[in-house]
Coordinates of C-alpha atoms and ligand atoms in Angstrom, one line a residue:
M1 CA 45.6 58.4 65.6
A2 CA 48.1 61.3 67.0
F3 CA 51.5 61.0 69.3
I4 CA 53.2 62.7 71.0
V5 CA 56.7 61.6 69.5
K6 CA 59.7 62.1 71.2
K7 CA 63.2 63.3 68.8
K8 CA 66.7 63.9 69.5
I9 CA 68.8 66.5 66.8
S10 CA 72.4 66.9 67.7
G11 CA 72.1 65.8 71.2
K12 CA 69.7 68.2 72.7
E13 CA 65.8 66.7 73.0
Y14 CA 62.5 68.3 71.3
Y15 CA 58.6 67.1 70.4
Y16 CA 55.8 66.5 67.3
L17 CA 52.6 65.5 67.1
Q18 CA 52.5 62.9 64.4
K19 CA 49.7 61.1 62.4
S20 CA 49.0 57.9 61.4
E21 CA 46.8 57.1 59.2
R22 CA 46.0 53.2 57.5
V23 CA 46.0 54.3 53.2
G24 CA 45.2 50.5 51.4
D25 CA 47.0 48.1 53.5
K26 CA 48.9 50.0 55.3
V27 CA 49.6 52.5 58.2
K28 CA 52.1 56.6 56.8
S29 CA 52.7 58.3 59.5
K30 CA 53.9 62.1 59.3
V31 CA 54.6 64.8 62.0
V32 CA 52.1 67.9 62.1
A33 CA 52.7 70.1 64.7
Y34 CA 56.2 70.7 66.7
L35 CA 55.5 71.1 70.4
G36 CA 58.1 71.9 71.9
K37 CA 60.8 71.0 73.8
D38 CA 59.3 70.2 77.3
L39 CA 57.7 67.7 78.5
E40 CA 54.8 69.1 79.6
E41 CA 55.0 72.0 77.5
A42 CA 54.0 69.8 74.4
K43 CA 51.5 67.5 76.2
L44 CA 49.5 71.6 76.6
K45 CA 50.0 72.2 73.1
A46 CA 48.9 68.6 71.9
E47 CA 45.4 69.1 73.8
K48 CA 45.2 72.5 72.4
I49 CA 45.6 71.0 68.9
K50 CA 43.5 68.7 69.7
Q51 CA 40.3 70.9 70.9
M52 CA 41.3 73.2 67.8
E53 CA 40.8 70.9 65.5
K54 CA 37.5 69.2 67.6
K55 CA 36.0 72.8 67.4
E56 CA 36.9 73.1 64.0
K57 CA 34.7 70.0 62.6
S58 CA 31.8 71.0 64.9
P59 CA 29.0 71.0 62.6
E60 CA 28.0 75.0 63.3
Q61 CA 32.0 75.1 61.7
E62 CA 31.3 73.2 58.6
K63 CA 28.3 75.1 58.0
V64 CA 30.3 78.4 58.4
K65 CA 32.6 76.6 56.0
K66 CA 30.3 75.0 53.7
E67 CA 28.6 79.0 53.2
I68 CA 32.2 80.2 52.7
A69 CA 32.8 77.9 49.8
S70 CA 29.4 78.4 47.9
E71 CA 28.4 80.9 45.1
P72 CA 27.1 84.1 46.1
T73 CA 23.9 84.0 45.6
K74 CA 22.0 84.3 41.2
I75 CA 20.2 87.7 42.3
T76 CA 18.9 89.6 39.0
I77 CA 19.9 92.7 37.8
E78 CA 16.9 94.5 39.3
E79 CA 17.5 92.5 42.8
L80 CA 20.4 94.5 43.0
A81 CA 19.2 97.7 42.3
N82 CA 17.2 97.3 44.8
F83 CA 19.1 95.7 47.2
C84 CA 21.8 99.3 46.9
K85 CA 18.5 101.9 46.7
R86 CA 17.3 100.1 50.5
K87 CA 21.3 99.2 51.7
G88 CA 21.7 103.3 50.9
F89 CA 24.2 102.4 48.1
I90 CA 22.9 103.5 44.4
Y91 CA 19.6 105.7 44.4
P92 CA 18.3 106.6 40.8
S93 CA 19.4 110.6 40.3
G94 CA 16.9 112.8 42.1
E95 CA 14.4 110.5 43.1
I96 CA 11.8 111.9 44.4
Y97 CA 10.6 113.6 41.3
G98 CA 10.8 110.3 40.1
G99 CA 14.6 110.3 38.5
L100 CA 15.7 110.4 34.9
G101 CA 16.4 107.7 33.4
G102 CA 20.5 106.9 33.0
F103 CA 21.4 109.1 36.0
W104 CA 22.2 107.3 39.2
D105 CA 22.8 108.5 42.4
Y106 CA 25.9 107.5 44.8
G107 CA 24.2 106.6 49.6
H108 CA 26.8 107.4 52.0
L109 CA 28.1 103.4 51.0
G110 CA 28.0 103.5 47.7
S111 CA 30.3 106.9 47.5
E112 CA 32.7 105.0 50.1
L113 CA 32.4 102.0 47.4
V114 CA 33.1 103.1 44.5
N115 CA 36.2 105.2 45.8
N116 CA 38.3 102.6 47.3
L117 CA 37.3 100.0 43.5
K118 CA 39.0 103.7 41.7
K119 CA 41.9 103.6 44.6
E120 CA 42.4 99.9 44.3
W121 CA 42.5 100.8 39.8
H122 CA 45.2 103.4 40.7
K123 CA 47.2 101.4 42.9
F124 CA 47.7 98.4 40.5
H125 CA 47.5 100.8 37.5
I126 CA 49.8 103.7 38.2
Q127 CA 51.1 103.7 41.9
Q128 CA 52.9 100.4 41.3
R129 CA 53.7 100.8 38.3
N130 CA 57.2 102.9 36.1
D131 CA 55.6 103.5 33.2
I132 CA 51.3 104.8 33.8
V133 CA 50.9 108.8 34.9
A134 CA 47.9 110.0 35.5
I135 CA 45.9 112.7 34.6
D136 CA 42.6 114.7 35.3
G137 CA 41.6 116.4 31.9
S138 CA 38.3 118.5 32.0
I139 CA 34.6 117.5 31.2
I140 CA 33.9 120.4 28.3
T141 CA 37.0 121.0 26.1
N142 CA 37.5 123.2 23.1
P143 CA 34.6 121.4 20.4
K144 CA 37.6 121.0 18.3
V145 CA 38.8 118.2 20.4
W146 CA 35.8 115.8 19.1
E147 CA 35.8 117.0 15.5
A148 CA 39.7 116.2 15.9
S149 CA 39.0 112.9 17.1
G150 CA 36.5 112.0 14.5
H151 CA 33.5 111.3 16.9
V152 CA 31.4 114.9 15.9
A153 CA 31.2 112.8 12.3
S154 CA 31.4 109.9 13.0
F155 CA 30.6 108.6 16.5
V156 CA 26.3 107.8 15.5
D157 CA 23.8 105.6 15.7
I158 CA 20.8 104.7 13.6
A159 CA 17.9 105.4 15.9
V160 CA 15.1 102.7 16.0
E161 CA 11.6 102.4 17.1
C162 CA 10.1 99.0 17.4
K163 CA 6.1 99.1 14.9
K164 CA 4.9 96.6 17.5
C165 CA 5.6 97.1 20.5
H166 CA 7.5 101.0 20.5
H167 CA 10.2 100.0 22.6
K168 CA 13.6 102.2 21.2
S169 CA 16.3 101.4 20.9
K170 CA 19.9 102.7 18.5
V171 CA 21.9 100.1 16.2
D172 CA 24.8 100.4 13.9
K173 CA 24.4 101.4 10.2
H174 CA 25.3 97.9 9.5
E175 CA 22.9 95.8 11.8
L176 CA 19.8 97.9 10.5
D177 CA 18.4 95.1 8.3
S178 CA 19.2 92.6 10.4
T179 CA 18.4 93.7 13.8
K180 CA 14.9 92.7 15.3
C181 CA 13.6 94.3 18.6
D182 CA 15.3 92.5 22.1
K183 CA 11.9 92.4 23.5
C184 CA 9.0 91.2 21.6
G185 CA 11.3 90.4 18.4
G186 CA 9.4 92.7 15.4
D187 CA 10.6 94.9 12.8
F188 CA 12.1 98.3 13.9
E189 CA 11.3 101.7 12.3
N190 CA 14.7 103.9 11.1
K191 CA 14.6 108.1 12.6
G192 CA 17.6 108.4 11.6
E193 CA 21.1 109.1 12.7
F194 CA 21.4 110.3 15.8
N195 CA 24.8 111.1 17.8
P196 CA 24.8 110.6 21.6
M197 CA 27.4 113.0 22.9
F198 CA 25.6 115.9 24.9
T199 CA 25.3 120.0 23.6
T200 CA 25.7 122.7 26.0
Q201 CA 26.8 125.9 25.2
V202 CA 29.4 127.7 26.5
G203 CA 29.3 131.2 28.0
P204 CA 25.9 133.2 29.7
I205 CA 25.1 135.0 26.3
K206 CA 22.9 132.1 23.5
E207 CA 23.9 134.0 20.3
D208 CA 27.0 135.1 21.3
S209 CA 28.2 131.2 22.6
T210 CA 29.5 128.2 21.6
L211 CA 28.5 125.1 20.8
A212 CA 30.7 122.2 23.1
Y213 CA 30.3 118.6 24.0
L214 CA 30.0 116.3 27.7
R215 CA 33.2 114.5 26.4
P216 CA 31.6 110.9 25.4
E217 CA 35.4 108.9 26.7
T218 CA 37.8 110.1 28.5
A219 CA 40.4 108.4 26.1
Q220 CA 40.6 112.0 24.7
L221 CA 41.9 114.2 27.0
I222 CA 45.0 112.3 27.2
F223 CA 45.4 112.1 23.4
A224 CA 44.8 116.6 23.5
N225 CA 47.7 116.2 26.5
F226 CA 50.0 113.9 25.7
K227 CA 52.5 115.9 24.4
L228 CA 53.0 118.1 27.2
V229 CA 52.5 115.2 29.9
Q230 CA 55.5 113.0 28.1
E231 CA 57.8 116.1 28.1
N232 CA 57.0 117.1 32.2
A233 CA 57.0 113.7 33.3
R234 CA 59.7 113.1 31.0
L235 CA 57.7 109.8 29.9
Q236 CA 59.7 107.5 27.6
L237 CA 58.5 104.8 25.0
P238 CA 56.9 102.4 25.9
F239 CA 54.4 104.0 28.7
G240 CA 51.0 105.2 29.7
I241 CA 48.9 107.8 30.4
A242 CA 45.5 106.9 32.6
Q243 CA 42.4 109.0 33.3
I244 CA 39.5 107.6 35.7
G245 CA 36.6 110.3 35.4
K246 CA 33.6 111.2 34.6
A247 CA 31.7 110.6 30.0
F248 CA 28.5 111.5 29.0
R249 CA 26.1 109.5 25.8
N250 CA 22.8 110.4 26.0
E251 CA 22.2 106.6 24.8
I252 CA 18.4 105.8 23.2
S253 CA 17.3 103.5 25.6
P254 CA 19.2 103.4 29.2
R255 CA 19.3 99.9 30.9
E256 CA 19.9 97.5 33.3
F257 CA 20.8 99.4 36.2
L258 CA 24.6 101.1 36.0
F259 CA 25.5 98.6 33.0
R260 CA 24.2 101.0 29.9
S261 CA 23.7 105.4 32.1
R262 CA 23.6 108.4 30.0
E263 CA 26.1 109.9 32.7
F264 CA 28.9 106.5 33.5
E265 CA 32.9 107.1 34.4
Q266 CA 35.8 105.6 33.0
M267 CA 39.1 104.5 33.8
E268 CA 41.5 104.2 30.9
I269 CA 44.9 104.0 30.1
E270 CA 46.3 104.9 26.1
Y271 CA 49.6 102.9 25.8
F272 CA 51.9 104.2 23.7
I273 CA 54.7 102.7 22.5
E274 CA 57.3 103.2 19.3
P275 CA 55.9 101.4 16.2
N276 CA 56.1 97.6 15.7
Q277 CA 57.7 98.0 19.7
S278 CA 57.7 94.5 21.4
C279 CA 56.5 94.4 24.7
P280 CA 58.9 93.4 27.6
Y281 CA 56.6 92.1 29.9
I282 CA 54.5 89.6 28.3
D283 CA 56.5 86.8 29.9
E284 CA 55.2 88.0 33.3
I285 CA 51.3 86.6 32.0
K286 CA 52.3 82.9 31.1
D287 CA 49.6 80.4 32.3
T288 CA 46.3 83.6 32.4
H289 CA 43.5 80.9 31.3
I290 CA 40.8 82.6 29.9
L291 CA 37.4 81.4 27.6
I292 CA 38.8 82.8 24.3
Y293 CA 35.7 83.7 21.4
D294 CA 38.0 84.9 19.0
E295 CA 35.8 86.1 15.2
N296 CA 36.3 83.2 13.5
K297 CA 34.5 80.8 16.3
Q298 CA 31.9 83.4 16.2
K299 CA 31.5 83.5 13.0
E300 CA 31.1 78.9 13.1
N301 CA 29.1 79.6 15.3
K302 CA 31.2 77.2 17.1
E303 CA 31.6 77.5 21.8
P304 CA 34.3 80.3 23.5
E305 CA 37.4 78.0 24.2
L306 CA 39.3 77.7 27.1
M307 CA 42.9 78.9 26.6
D308 CA 46.3 79.9 28.1
I309 CA 46.4 83.9 26.9
Y310 CA 50.0 83.6 26.0
E311 CA 49.3 80.9 23.8
A312 CA 46.5 81.8 22.5
Y313 CA 48.8 85.2 21.3
K314 CA 52.1 83.0 20.0
S315 CA 49.8 80.7 17.7
G316 CA 48.0 84.2 16.5
I317 CA 44.4 84.3 17.7
I318 CA 45.8 87.8 19.5
K319 CA 47.9 90.1 16.5
T320 CA 49.5 91.9 19.7
D321 CA 51.8 90.7 22.4
W322 CA 50.2 94.4 24.0
H323 CA 47.5 93.6 23.5
A324 CA 47.8 89.4 25.6
Y325 CA 49.1 91.9 28.4
W326 CA 47.2 94.6 29.1
I327 CA 44.0 91.7 28.3
A328 CA 45.9 89.9 31.0
K329 CA 46.5 92.5 33.8
E330 CA 42.8 93.2 33.2
F331 CA 41.4 89.9 34.0
E332 CA 44.3 89.8 36.7
W333 CA 43.5 93.0 39.0
F334 CA 39.6 91.9 38.8
T335 CA 40.8 88.1 40.0
R336 CA 43.2 90.0 42.2
L337 CA 40.0 91.0 43.8
G338 CA 38.1 88.1 44.9
A339 CA 35.8 87.6 41.7
N340 CA 35.9 84.2 39.5
P341 CA 37.2 83.5 37.1
N342 CA 35.4 81.5 35.7
N343 CA 33.0 84.5 34.8
F344 CA 34.9 85.9 32.7
R345 CA 35.6 85.7 29.5
I346 CA 37.0 87.3 25.9
R347 CA 35.8 88.0 22.5
Q348 CA 37.0 89.4 19.6
H349 CA 34.9 92.4 17.7
T350 CA 34.1 91.4 14.1
K351 CA 34.9 93.1 11.3
D352 CA 31.2 95.1 11.4
E353 CA 31.5 96.7 15.0
K354 CA 34.6 97.6 15.4
S355 CA 34.3 101.5 16.7
H356 CA 35.8 103.9 14.3
Y357 CA 39.0 104.5 15.2
A358 CA 40.1 101.0 16.1
I359 CA 42.0 98.0 14.1
D360 CA 41.3 95.2 16.3
T361 CA 39.2 94.9 19.6
W362 CA 38.7 92.5 22.0
D363 CA 36.2 92.7 24.9
L364 CA 36.7 91.4 28.2
E365 CA 32.8 89.5 28.9
Y366 CA 31.4 89.4 32.0
N367 CA 28.8 86.3 32.6
F368 CA 26.4 89.1 34.0
P369 CA 23.0 87.8 34.9
M370 CA 21.0 89.1 31.6
G371 CA 23.9 87.1 29.8
W372 CA 28.1 88.0 28.6
R373 CA 28.4 91.1 27.7
E374 CA 31.6 93.5 27.8
L375 CA 33.1 94.5 30.8
Q376 CA 35.9 96.7 29.3
G377 CA 37.6 97.2 25.7
F378 CA 41.1 96.8 24.7
A379 CA 40.9 98.3 21.3
N380 CA 44.2 98.7 19.1
R381 CA 43.8 102.4 17.6
G382 CA 47.0 103.0 15.9
D383 CA 48.1 106.1 15.4
F384 CA 44.6 107.0 14.3
D385 CA 44.7 109.8 17.6
L386 CA 47.6 111.0 17.5
K387 CA 47.6 111.4 13.8
Q388 CA 44.0 113.3 14.0
H389 CA 44.7 116.1 16.3
Q390 CA 48.0 116.3 15.0
E391 CA 46.6 117.5 11.3
H392 CA 43.7 119.5 13.4
S393 CA 46.1 121.7 16.0
K394 CA 49.2 121.8 13.4
S395 CA 51.5 120.6 16.5
S396 CA 53.8 117.9 16.3
M397 CA 52.9 114.5 19.2
E398 CA 56.4 113.3 17.2
I399 CA 58.5 112.5 20.0
T400 CA 61.9 111.5 20.3
T401 CA 63.1 108.4 21.3
I402 CA 66.4 107.3 23.9
E403 CA 68.0 106.9 20.2
G404 CA 67.0 110.1 19.2
K405 CA 64.8 108.6 16.8
K406 CA 61.4 110.4 16.1
V407 CA 58.6 109.2 15.5
L408 CA 54.5 109.5 16.1
P409 CA 53.4 106.9 18.1
H410 CA 50.6 104.2 18.2
V411 CA 48.3 102.7 21.1
V412 CA 48.1 98.7 20.0
C413 CA 45.4 98.6 23.0
E414 CA 43.2 101.0 25.0
P415 CA 42.4 99.4 28.3
S416 CA 38.9 101.1 29.1
L417 CA 35.9 99.7 31.4
G418 CA 33.9 101.9 33.2
V419 CA 32.8 101.9 36.9
G420 CA 29.8 100.9 37.2
R421 CA 30.0 97.9 35.5
A422 CA 33.5 96.8 37.3
L423 CA 31.2 98.1 40.6
I424 CA 27.7 95.3 39.1
V425 CA 30.4 92.8 38.7
F426 CA 32.4 93.0 42.2
L427 CA 29.0 93.0 44.3
L428 CA 27.2 89.9 42.6
E429 CA 29.8 88.9 43.4
S430 CA 30.1 89.0 46.9
Y431 CA 26.2 89.2 47.1
H432 CA 25.1 86.1 50.0
E433 CA 21.8 85.3 51.1
N434 CA 21.2 82.9 53.5
K435 CA 17.0 82.3 53.4
E436 CA 17.5 79.7 56.6
K437 CA 18.2 83.0 58.3
Q438 CA 17.5 85.6 56.4
T439 CA 20.6 87.8 56.3
T440 CA 22.8 88.6 53.5
I441 CA 26.8 89.4 53.8
L442 CA 28.0 90.8 51.7
R443 CA 31.8 89.2 51.2
L444 CA 33.2 92.2 49.3
N445 CA 37.0 91.7 49.2
P446 CA 37.7 94.2 52.6
K447 CA 40.2 97.1 50.2
L448 CA 36.7 97.7 48.6
S449 CA 34.6 97.4 52.2
P450 CA 32.7 100.6 52.4
V451 CA 33.7 100.5 55.7
K452 CA 36.4 98.3 57.2
A453 CA 35.2 97.9 60.6
A454 CA 32.9 98.6 63.7
V455 CA 32.9 99.0 66.5
F456 CA 31.0 97.9 69.5
P457 CA 30.9 98.6 73.1
I458 CA 29.0 95.7 75.0
I459 CA 27.8 97.2 77.9
K460 CA 26.1 100.5 77.9
K461 CA 28.9 102.3 81.0
P462 CA 30.7 104.3 81.0
E463 CA 34.0 102.8 81.4
Y464 CA 33.0 100.4 77.7
I465 CA 31.0 103.6 75.9
D466 CA 34.8 105.6 76.1
M467 CA 37.2 102.8 75.6
A468 CA 35.1 102.1 72.4
Q469 CA 35.5 105.9 71.8
D470 CA 38.8 106.4 71.3
I471 CA 39.5 103.5 69.6
L472 CA 37.3 104.6 67.4
I473 CA 39.8 107.5 67.1
D474 CA 42.5 106.0 67.0
L475 CA 41.0 103.8 64.0
R476 CA 39.7 106.5 62.0
S477 CA 42.8 108.5 61.4
E478 CA 43.3 105.1 58.8
F479 CA 39.9 103.8 58.5
N480 CA 35.9 104.8 57.5
C481 CA 34.8 102.8 60.4
N482 CA 31.7 102.0 62.0
Y483 CA 30.7 102.8 65.8
D484 CA 27.1 101.1 66.8
K485 CA 25.6 100.7 70.9
S486 CA 22.7 99.7 69.6
G487 CA 20.7 96.0 69.5
S488 CA 21.1 92.5 70.6
I489 CA 25.2 92.2 69.2
G490 CA 23.7 89.5 66.6
R491 CA 21.5 92.7 65.6
R492 CA 25.2 95.1 64.8
Y493 CA 26.8 91.8 63.8
A494 CA 24.1 91.6 60.7
R495 CA 23.3 94.6 60.0
N496 CA 27.3 95.2 59.1
D497 CA 27.6 91.4 57.5
E498 CA 25.1 93.3 55.0
I499 CA 26.9 95.5 54.2
G500 CA 29.8 94.1 53.7
T501 CA 32.3 95.3 56.6
P502 CA 34.8 93.1 57.7
Y503 CA 35.2 93.0 61.5
C504 CA 33.4 94.2 64.1
I505 CA 35.4 95.1 67.3
T506 CA 33.8 94.6 70.2
I507 CA 34.4 95.9 73.9
D508 CA 33.7 93.0 76.4
E509 CA 33.5 92.8 80.3
E510 CA 37.5 91.6 80.2
S511 CA 37.8 94.9 78.0
P512 CA 38.7 97.5 80.2
K513 CA 40.8 95.1 83.2
N514 CA 42.5 93.5 80.0
Q515 CA 43.2 96.6 77.3
D516 CA 42.3 93.9 74.3
V517 CA 39.4 93.6 72.0
T518 CA 38.1 90.5 70.4
I519 CA 37.4 91.2 66.3
R520 CA 35.2 89.4 64.0
D521 CA 35.5 87.9 60.7
R522 CA 32.5 88.5 58.7
D523 CA 33.3 86.2 56.4
T524 CA 34.1 82.4 58.8
T525 CA 32.8 84.4 62.2
S526 CA 35.3 83.3 64.2
Q527 CA 36.5 85.5 66.8
I528 CA 40.0 86.6 68.3
R529 CA 41.4 88.2 71.2
I530 CA 43.9 91.3 70.3
K531 CA 46.0 93.7 72.5
T532 CA 44.0 97.6 72.1
K533 CA 47.5 98.3 70.8
D534 CA 48.6 96.4 68.3
L535 CA 44.2 97.1 66.4
K536 CA 45.1 99.2 64.6
D537 CA 48.7 97.6 62.4
T538 CA 46.4 94.2 63.3
L539 CA 44.1 96.0 60.7
R540 CA 45.7 96.9 58.3
K541 CA 47.4 94.2 57.8
L542 CA 43.8 92.0 57.6
I543 CA 42.4 94.7 54.9
N544 CA 45.1 94.7 53.2
Q545 CA 45.5 90.7 53.7
E546 CA 48.8 90.8 54.4
I547 CA 48.2 88.0 58.0
K548 CA 45.4 85.5 57.6
F549 CA 42.2 85.7 60.0
E550 CA 43.5 82.7 61.9
E551 CA 47.4 84.4 62.6
A552 CA 46.2 87.1 63.4
G553 CA 45.8 86.9 67.4
K554 CA 44.3 84.5 69.8
I555 CA 41.0 82.1 68.5
I556 CA 38.5 82.4 70.8
Ligands
GAP601 N1 37.6 104.8 24.9 C1 37.1 104.0 23.9 C2 35.8 103.6 24.9 O1 35.1 104.7 25.5 P1 33.5 102.1 24.8 O2 33.7 100.9 24.2 O3 32.8 102.7 24.3 O4 35.4 102.9 24.8 C3 34.0 101.5 27.2 O5 33.6 102.0 26.1 C4 33.9 100.9 28.8 O6 33.1 102.9 29.1 C5 33.2 100.4 28.6 O7 33.5 99.2 28.0 C6 32.0 100.4 29.4 O8 32.7 99.1 31.3 C7 31.9 101.6 30.1 N2 31.1 102.7 29.3 C8 30.9 102.6 28.0 N3 29.6 103.3 27.5 C9 28.6 103.3 28.8 C10 26.7 103.0 29.3 N4 26.5 104.5 28.4 N5 27.2 103.0 30.8 C11 27.6 102.9 31.6 N6 29.2 102.1 30.8 C12 29.8 102.5 30.0

């Protein structure tokens, strides 16, 4: 039951809405809304609240609420690849000629989505911090970089072919005898050592040209430029240098859509510290819980355990504070952009699987449709790389600390993430199919959405079309927008829902007269009416999640 109650405060009268409900054999009352100082005004407000509550409880609203709360629709990686191709996100590269294994082209929506993803990564890791700068190195560099880094000598796998089904794959040297074919369980035949670096010639005449490599990771350009960047950006330890860019690996068996490709992008940070320097930010990560699968648990065939990352560091499961800190921060980046924390776990590399440069490595794994797989790596590279480049280039990589000490910095943690794998995660997390209506909604975080808003004139008369065009020009100075004047309004909403457009703006019968428009929210299908002059500001706040949709305008 709801009542209007009057309260006297400092001699003045105020009206409130009070609700009473029976709990056991007692009746409990609480004030649920302030209604103003005037009784008539209070009655009107109370009535409005009643109407809104009724509407919220309507079967249609309840259904929408249920749908929003539901898990994304489970699809296979092939179904995701098909969806991406159909809608203009990602295509097999050069498909008219049959494509090429492990190479992909981004379509008109995919290129927007991937740019937004990289922008968000850059914002979180560089723009919003004091201690990290970014560089953009070249894809082909002096081949001595790859000799120094150990990639020429040690970045080697064994190529294998199944004796039964002839499936080709690669295995680490130590796995050769123990690994069976993942397709049919047959025995593998050793086809010899294989270096996945792509080679090319630099120079026009083959005999005079230099053999060079397409970079297999972005990390080495950070190490090779380390001294210049540190001096130019006047960086003091601890600090990071980041890079987003292409990497190439001639994978023997590229598969599972973008998951294992031959050309891909990485977003990497090399975080440099003075040897044994502790992490001043460690307290920030307290209360970050994730499934943890350390080396011991794997050896003993036990299940991963849900733990606080900070506690895992304190109890020695995660060896360094920097490792714990960066794992927690990267996990936070994914969940802040809408990923479900239950789909993540961290797994420590066993002794045999570590890369040639790594002291200790953890992977952030994701529960992909094909099972738990590496999403992002966190290697403790120690001083391996700077030492190697110092020796091979004969230039000192030491820097002077504030206290005047000369040190060779260590990289205790290198967060290294593949853009394609991150993209798959956000697409899987947002993909919702409505079987009944045969529609798809891509519930992407608005910051990632390729198109931020779609503008629809409802009536095909110059007055409405001109107004829509003016709004479009204004919004396009800041956001990527769609304009759609064809088909029913329902069709237009559906076309935008399936590509993840968070907001649809309609210019309706009342718009020219009142200079206002409606905005429809993709996830709730609720609509608000707002003045045209406030539209751009409101959209910005909505996309940046600074306001809730219901607070952005008058609900209609
Ligand atoms: N600098 C360290 C490094 O490159 P990595 O574990 O080989 O380490 C880091 O790669 C990340 O790059 C992986 O966690 C994955 O997200 C991505 N990645 C690696 N190989 C890939 C491939 N063939 N296709 C797509 N992404 C890949």
